[in-house]
Amino acid sequence: MRRRKFIALLGGAVASSLSANAQQSVTPLIGFLSSRSARDSVKVVAAFAKGLGEVGFTEGKNLSIEYRFADGALDRLPEMAAELVKRPIAALVAVGGSNSAMAAKRASSTIPIVFVIGGDPVRLGLAASLSRPAGNATGMTIISADLAPKRLGLLRELVPNAAALAALTNPNTPEGRGQSADMLTAALALGLKLRLLEASDERGIEAAFAALTQDKPDALLVGSDPIFDVHRDKLVALVAAAAIPAIYQFRDFAAAGGLMSYDPDIVDAHRQIGIYVGKILKGALPADLPVQQPTKFQLILNLRTAKTLGLTVSPTLLARADEVIE
């Protein structure tokens, strides 16, 4: 009896262990690829987790995530993407600009890819159309790169006497190259002189500001680019030291002391792709999930910085602001 009881108990333990191992083996693994740094991605990663939670997935409970951050080094993205697709991932998240998404797309034509980019996914070859992506990639375009003319107009409104402006872009990203042309066209329409400065890393940013001290512009437009997010605090400090009115892409710049920002809600965009990943894990196909676009844009004004620069913000512009930092 004792022997039979022992065998029964042993069999039960083995069955329980096999069941646990089987459950563990089917826990989906997600790859998360970003051109930005982990330090400046805390809010968006939390928003991504929130979106996953809304459709029933929690990291460490019924989901695992492998993170890769390029820290602004775009040339690292292809290797990181290739590394992730070698893992048994159920989906690959690619954020921080088009370079991440294109690296993911080149790494796999079958693994579902969910992206957040600032450009046009159709023009970049990531989707056949916004409504029907058709391939293995979908996500959200925050069209941040296309907002350069709008930001230029807002900057001119805040600094109405500005005649000579400068713009900082990254020539190594599709968004950066497109912005340069858009900015020049918008400046010409407003009768403004625009000087283009380029930077693709921290040294390039320092060199650009060294050049600005030689020929100080009336105002500065900082383009939309993940390299500028990675070096946000340094950028804001350099602009402050140069005492130049500037507009940036995301709220975090204004919160860090920048004069103003105009952007779609990047945090909510990451929540939305978290929902998309959850839907894919439940069986949805990327080809059937439309590429989303933002419906709300936010203007943030930092009155403390405006006062430091000796600028008077008009009541009209104040009324249009979604948030005023005092």
Short mmCIF file of C-alpha atoms in Angstrom, two decimals:
data_model
loop_
_atom_site.label_atom_id
_atom_site.label_comp_id
_atom_site.label_asym_id
_atom_site.label_seq_id
_atom_site.Cartn_x
_atom_site.Cartn_y
_atom_site.Cartn_z
CA MET A 1 0.00 0.00 0.00
CA ARG A 2 2.76 2.34 0.94
CA ARG A 3 4.57 1.60 -2.31
CA ARG A 4 1.40 2.16 -4.36
CA LYS A 5 0.69 5.39 -2.45
CA PHE A 6 4.23 6.61 -3.08
CA ILE A 7 3.96 5.84 -6.80
CA ALA A 8 0.62 7.65 -6.97
CA LEU A 9 2.06 10.68 -5.21
CA LEU A 10 5.11 10.65 -7.47
CA GLY A 11 2.91 10.41 -10.54
CA GLY A 12 0.86 13.33 -9.34
CA ALA A 13 3.97 15.42 -8.76
CA VAL A 14 5.33 14.60 -12.20
CA ALA A 15 1.99 15.49 -13.80
CA SER A 16 1.88 18.74 -11.88
CA SER A 17 5.44 19.56 -12.93
CA LEU A 18 4.69 18.79 -16.58
CA SER A 19 1.57 20.93 -16.41
CA ALA A 20 3.54 23.84 -14.95
CA ASN A 21 6.27 23.47 -17.56
CA ALA A 22 3.67 23.35 -20.33
CA GLN A 23 2.03 26.48 -19.00
CA GLN A 24 5.39 28.22 -18.77
CA SER A 25 6.33 27.19 -22.32
CA VAL A 26 3.25 28.84 -23.81
CA THR A 27 3.80 32.17 -22.04
CA PRO A 28 4.27 34.56 -24.97
CA LEU A 29 7.52 36.44 -25.39
CA ILE A 30 7.56 39.92 -26.87
CA GLY A 31 10.57 41.72 -28.33
CA PHE A 32 10.80 45.47 -27.66
CA LEU A 33 13.20 47.42 -29.86
CA SER A 34 13.81 51.15 -29.37
CA SER A 35 16.29 53.63 -30.77
CA ARG A 36 15.95 55.63 -27.56
CA SER A 37 17.46 54.93 -24.13
CA ALA A 38 15.84 53.09 -21.24
CA ARG A 39 16.25 56.20 -19.08
CA ASP A 40 14.21 58.49 -21.31
CA SER A 41 11.65 55.77 -22.15
CA VAL A 42 10.23 55.16 -18.67
CA LYS A 43 6.87 56.86 -19.37
CA VAL A 44 6.30 55.26 -22.75
CA VAL A 45 7.25 51.77 -21.51
CA ALA A 46 4.80 52.20 -18.63
CA ALA A 47 2.11 53.29 -21.10
CA PHE A 48 2.85 50.24 -23.28
CA ALA A 49 2.41 48.03 -20.21
CA LYS A 50 -0.87 49.78 -19.42
CA GLY A 51 -2.18 49.05 -22.90
CA LEU A 52 -1.22 45.39 -22.58
CA GLY A 53 -3.01 45.29 -19.23
CA GLU A 54 -6.20 46.61 -20.79
CA VAL A 55 -6.40 43.47 -22.91
CA GLY A 56 -5.38 41.06 -20.16
CA PHE A 57 -1.58 40.78 -20.36
CA THR A 58 0.88 41.57 -17.59
CA GLU A 59 4.65 41.25 -17.83
CA GLY A 60 5.94 38.65 -15.39
CA LYS A 61 2.51 37.08 -15.02
CA ASN A 62 1.34 35.83 -18.40
CA LEU A 63 3.82 37.65 -20.64
CA SER A 64 7.59 38.08 -20.98
CA ILE A 65 9.35 40.97 -22.72
CA GLU A 66 12.91 41.23 -24.04
CA TYR A 67 14.02 44.89 -24.24
CA ARG A 68 16.70 46.36 -26.50
CA PHE A 69 17.57 50.08 -26.38
CA ALA A 70 20.02 51.53 -28.90
CA ASP A 71 20.69 54.71 -26.87
CA GLY A 72 20.49 56.81 -30.02
CA ALA A 73 23.04 54.69 -31.92
CA LEU A 74 20.92 53.92 -34.98
CA ASP A 75 23.55 51.64 -36.52
CA ARG A 76 22.96 49.19 -33.65
CA LEU A 77 19.31 48.63 -34.54
CA PRO A 78 19.71 46.00 -37.32
CA GLU A 79 21.87 43.79 -35.09
CA MET A 80 19.46 44.18 -32.17
CA ALA A 81 16.47 43.36 -34.37
CA ALA A 82 18.24 40.28 -35.77
CA GLU A 83 19.06 39.19 -32.23
CA LEU A 84 15.44 39.51 -31.11
CA VAL A 85 13.94 37.57 -34.03
CA LYS A 86 16.20 34.64 -33.19
CA ARG A 87 14.26 34.36 -29.94
CA PRO A 88 10.83 32.64 -29.96
CA ILE A 89 9.01 35.97 -29.92
CA ALA A 90 5.30 36.21 -30.67
CA ALA A 91 5.56 39.85 -31.74
CA LEU A 92 8.19 42.55 -32.17
CA VAL A 93 7.54 46.10 -30.97
CA ALA A 94 9.60 48.77 -32.77
CA VAL A 95 9.52 52.32 -31.41
CA GLY A 96 11.58 55.48 -31.39
CA GLY A 97 11.30 56.41 -35.06
CA SER A 98 11.26 54.80 -38.47
CA ASN A 99 14.77 53.36 -38.23
CA SER A 100 13.59 50.91 -35.54
CA ALA A 101 10.57 49.87 -37.57
CA MET A 102 12.56 49.38 -40.77
CA ALA A 103 15.22 47.36 -38.93
CA ALA A 104 12.46 45.14 -37.54
CA LYS A 105 10.86 44.77 -40.97
CA ARG A 106 14.16 43.78 -42.56
CA ALA A 107 14.77 41.25 -39.78
CA SER A 108 11.49 39.41 -40.32
CA SER A 109 8.70 39.30 -42.87
CA THR A 110 6.60 36.88 -40.81
CA ILE A 111 6.78 37.87 -37.13
CA PRO A 112 4.06 40.45 -36.28
CA ILE A 113 5.58 43.92 -35.90
CA VAL A 114 3.88 46.79 -34.06
CA PHE A 115 5.53 50.20 -34.45
CA VAL A 116 5.39 53.83 -33.36
CA ILE A 117 6.94 56.11 -35.97
CA GLY A 118 6.85 59.78 -36.86
CA GLY A 119 6.68 59.40 -40.63
CA ASP A 120 4.49 57.85 -43.33
CA PRO A 121 4.51 54.02 -43.09
CA VAL A 122 3.25 53.66 -46.66
CA ARG A 123 6.02 55.80 -48.11
CA LEU A 124 8.56 53.91 -45.99
CA GLY A 125 7.32 50.53 -47.22
CA LEU A 126 6.07 49.39 -43.83
CA ALA A 127 2.42 49.13 -44.86
CA ALA A 128 0.45 48.93 -48.10
CA SER A 129 -2.06 51.45 -46.77
CA LEU A 130 -3.11 52.92 -43.43
CA SER A 131 -6.47 51.16 -43.43
CA ARG A 132 -5.15 47.78 -44.65
CA PRO A 133 -1.44 47.35 -43.87
CA ALA A 134 -1.48 43.98 -45.71
CA GLY A 135 1.88 42.73 -44.40
CA ASN A 136 3.24 41.74 -41.00
CA ALA A 137 3.54 45.30 -39.63
CA THR A 138 1.10 47.82 -38.20
CA GLY A 139 1.00 50.31 -35.35
CA MET A 140 0.81 54.06 -35.06
CA THR A 141 2.25 57.01 -36.90
CA ILE A 142 2.27 60.10 -34.70
CA ILE A 143 3.09 62.19 -37.81
CA SER A 144 5.40 64.25 -35.59
CA ALA A 145 7.80 64.82 -38.46
CA ASP A 146 5.02 66.42 -40.51
CA LEU A 147 4.33 69.00 -37.80
CA ALA A 148 7.48 71.05 -38.45
CA PRO A 149 5.62 73.80 -40.37
CA LYS A 150 3.03 74.04 -37.58
CA ARG A 151 5.77 74.35 -34.97
CA LEU A 152 7.49 77.00 -37.06
CA GLY A 153 4.29 79.03 -37.19
CA LEU A 154 3.80 78.76 -33.43
CA LEU A 155 7.37 79.86 -32.81
CA ARG A 156 6.90 82.86 -35.08
CA GLU A 157 3.70 83.71 -33.21
CA LEU A 158 5.53 83.72 -29.88
CA VAL A 159 8.53 85.60 -31.30
CA PRO A 160 6.84 87.86 -33.91
CA ASN A 161 9.97 89.91 -34.61
CA ALA A 162 12.02 86.83 -35.50
CA ALA A 163 13.47 87.07 -38.99
CA ALA A 164 16.43 84.68 -38.93
CA LEU A 165 15.71 81.22 -37.54
CA ALA A 166 17.65 77.99 -37.21
CA ALA A 167 16.44 74.39 -37.31
CA LEU A 168 18.15 71.31 -35.92
CA THR A 169 17.52 67.96 -37.66
CA ASN A 170 19.10 64.53 -37.98
CA PRO A 171 20.07 63.68 -41.58
CA ASN A 172 20.36 59.98 -40.75
CA THR A 173 16.63 59.37 -40.30
CA PRO A 174 13.79 59.50 -42.84
CA GLU A 175 11.91 61.90 -40.56
CA GLY A 176 14.92 64.21 -40.30
CA ARG A 177 15.47 64.37 -44.05
CA GLY A 178 11.81 65.09 -44.71
CA GLN A 179 11.65 67.76 -42.02
CA SER A 180 14.49 69.76 -43.52
CA ALA A 181 12.61 70.22 -46.79
CA ASP A 182 9.33 70.97 -45.01
CA MET A 183 10.96 73.55 -42.75
CA LEU A 184 12.59 75.36 -45.65
CA THR A 185 9.30 75.49 -47.53
CA ALA A 186 7.40 76.75 -44.47
CA ALA A 187 10.06 79.38 -43.71
CA LEU A 188 9.95 80.64 -47.28
CA ALA A 189 6.15 80.98 -47.09
CA LEU A 190 6.49 83.05 -43.91
CA GLY A 191 9.25 85.21 -45.38
CA LEU A 192 11.80 83.92 -42.90
CA LYS A 193 15.48 83.13 -43.29
CA LEU A 194 16.12 79.58 -42.06
CA ARG A 195 19.51 78.08 -41.34
CA LEU A 196 19.62 74.28 -41.21
CA LEU A 197 21.86 72.56 -38.67
CA GLU A 198 22.38 68.81 -38.55
CA ALA A 199 23.30 66.43 -35.74
CA SER A 200 23.15 62.64 -35.50
CA ASP A 201 24.87 62.14 -32.14
CA GLU A 202 25.92 64.00 -28.99
CA ARG A 203 29.06 65.44 -30.58
CA GLY A 204 27.00 66.66 -33.51
CA ILE A 205 24.64 68.44 -31.14
CA GLU A 206 27.57 70.15 -29.42
CA ALA A 207 29.03 71.18 -32.78
CA ALA A 208 25.69 72.58 -33.91
CA PHE A 209 25.44 74.78 -30.85
CA ALA A 210 29.03 75.91 -31.24
CA ALA A 211 28.02 77.10 -34.70
CA LEU A 212 24.95 78.86 -33.29
CA THR A 213 27.10 81.00 -31.02
CA GLN A 214 28.86 82.39 -34.10
CA ASP A 215 25.63 83.46 -35.79
CA LYS A 216 22.90 83.52 -33.15
CA PRO A 217 19.40 83.12 -34.66
CA ASP A 218 16.28 84.84 -33.39
CA ALA A 219 14.67 81.49 -32.63
CA LEU A 220 15.30 77.74 -32.96
CA LEU A 221 13.17 74.83 -34.11
CA VAL A 222 14.37 71.48 -32.73
CA GLY A 223 13.25 68.73 -35.08
CA SER A 224 11.54 65.45 -34.23
CA ASP A 225 14.13 62.75 -33.73
CA PRO A 226 14.92 60.02 -31.16
CA ILE A 227 18.52 61.24 -30.83
CA PHE A 228 17.17 64.52 -29.48
CA ASP A 229 14.99 62.60 -27.00
CA VAL A 230 18.02 60.68 -25.75
CA HIS A 231 19.92 63.93 -25.18
CA ARG A 232 16.90 65.99 -24.13
CA ASP A 233 18.37 67.49 -20.94
CA LYS A 234 21.59 68.46 -22.67
CA LEU A 235 19.72 70.05 -25.56
CA VAL A 236 17.51 72.11 -23.26
CA ALA A 237 20.57 73.22 -21.27
CA LEU A 238 22.45 74.26 -24.42
CA VAL A 239 19.45 76.24 -25.66
CA ALA A 240 19.12 77.93 -22.26
CA ALA A 241 22.82 78.82 -22.21
CA ALA A 242 22.49 80.35 -25.68
CA ALA A 243 19.31 82.20 -24.58
CA ILE A 244 17.47 81.31 -27.79
CA PRO A 245 13.65 80.89 -27.92
CA ALA A 246 13.01 77.32 -29.09
CA ILE A 247 10.17 74.93 -29.79
CA TYR A 248 10.49 71.17 -29.36
CA GLN A 249 8.63 68.02 -30.31
CA PHE A 250 7.40 66.55 -27.00
CA ARG A 251 6.04 67.77 -23.68
CA ASP A 252 9.06 66.39 -21.78
CA PHE A 253 11.21 69.13 -23.35
CA ALA A 254 8.97 71.89 -22.03
CA ALA A 255 8.77 70.16 -18.65
CA ALA A 256 12.59 70.09 -18.58
CA GLY A 257 12.76 73.86 -19.09
CA GLY A 258 12.21 74.25 -22.81
CA LEU A 259 10.13 77.19 -23.97
CA MET A 260 7.35 75.35 -25.79
CA SER A 261 6.37 72.08 -27.46
CA TYR A 262 3.70 70.95 -29.88
CA ASP A 263 3.04 67.29 -30.39
CA PRO A 264 0.63 64.39 -30.42
CA ASP A 265 0.41 62.42 -27.18
CA ILE A 266 3.41 60.09 -27.49
CA VAL A 267 2.60 58.40 -24.19
CA ASP A 268 -0.90 57.45 -25.29
CA ALA A 269 0.50 56.23 -28.61
CA HIS A 270 2.47 53.61 -26.71
CA ARG A 271 -0.63 52.61 -24.76
CA GLN A 272 -2.40 52.08 -28.06
CA ILE A 273 0.31 49.78 -29.42
CA GLY A 274 0.19 47.82 -26.18
CA ILE A 275 -3.47 47.15 -26.96
CA TYR A 276 -2.53 46.14 -30.51
CA VAL A 277 0.09 43.66 -29.26
CA GLY A 278 -2.48 42.16 -26.91
CA LYS A 279 -4.94 41.75 -29.79
CA ILE A 280 -2.25 40.03 -31.87
CA LEU A 281 -1.49 37.65 -29.02
CA LYS A 282 -5.18 36.77 -29.02
CA GLY A 283 -5.13 35.95 -32.72
CA ALA A 284 -5.53 39.20 -34.65
CA LEU A 285 -3.37 39.70 -37.75
CA PRO A 286 -1.30 42.90 -38.26
CA ALA A 287 -2.61 43.02 -41.83
CA ASP A 288 -6.13 43.54 -40.48
CA LEU A 289 -5.27 46.20 -37.87
CA PRO A 290 -5.29 49.72 -39.36
CA VAL A 291 -2.31 51.97 -38.77
CA GLN A 292 -3.57 54.53 -36.28
CA GLN A 293 -3.01 58.27 -36.33
CA PRO A 294 -3.31 60.76 -33.47
CA THR A 295 -6.52 62.72 -33.09
CA LYS A 296 -5.32 65.16 -30.43
CA PHE A 297 -2.31 67.48 -30.36
CA GLN A 298 -1.05 69.40 -27.38
CA LEU A 299 0.62 72.79 -27.09
CA ILE A 300 2.70 73.22 -23.95
CA LEU A 301 4.08 76.60 -22.86
CA ASN A 302 6.68 77.17 -20.18
CA LEU A 303 6.00 80.65 -18.80
CA ARG A 304 9.04 80.58 -16.53
CA THR A 305 11.31 80.15 -19.53
CA ALA A 306 9.41 82.81 -21.47
CA LYS A 307 9.96 85.29 -18.64
CA THR A 308 13.65 84.40 -18.47
CA LEU A 309 13.93 85.15 -22.20
CA GLY A 310 11.99 88.40 -21.81
CA LEU A 311 9.12 87.18 -23.97
CA THR A 312 5.50 88.19 -23.57
CA VAL A 313 3.04 85.42 -24.37
CA SER A 314 -0.11 86.78 -25.98
CA PRO A 315 -3.49 86.02 -24.36
CA THR A 316 -4.53 84.30 -27.59
CA LEU A 317 -1.60 81.86 -27.48
CA LEU A 318 -2.10 81.28 -23.75
CA ALA A 319 -5.75 80.42 -24.36
CA ARG A 320 -4.78 77.87 -27.03
CA ALA A 321 -2.24 76.14 -24.79
CA ASP A 322 -3.24 72.75 -23.43
CA GLU A 323 -0.86 73.19 -20.52
CA VAL A 324 0.99 76.17 -19.09
CA ILE A 325 4.01 75.52 -16.88
CA GLU A 326 4.48 78.36 -14.39
#
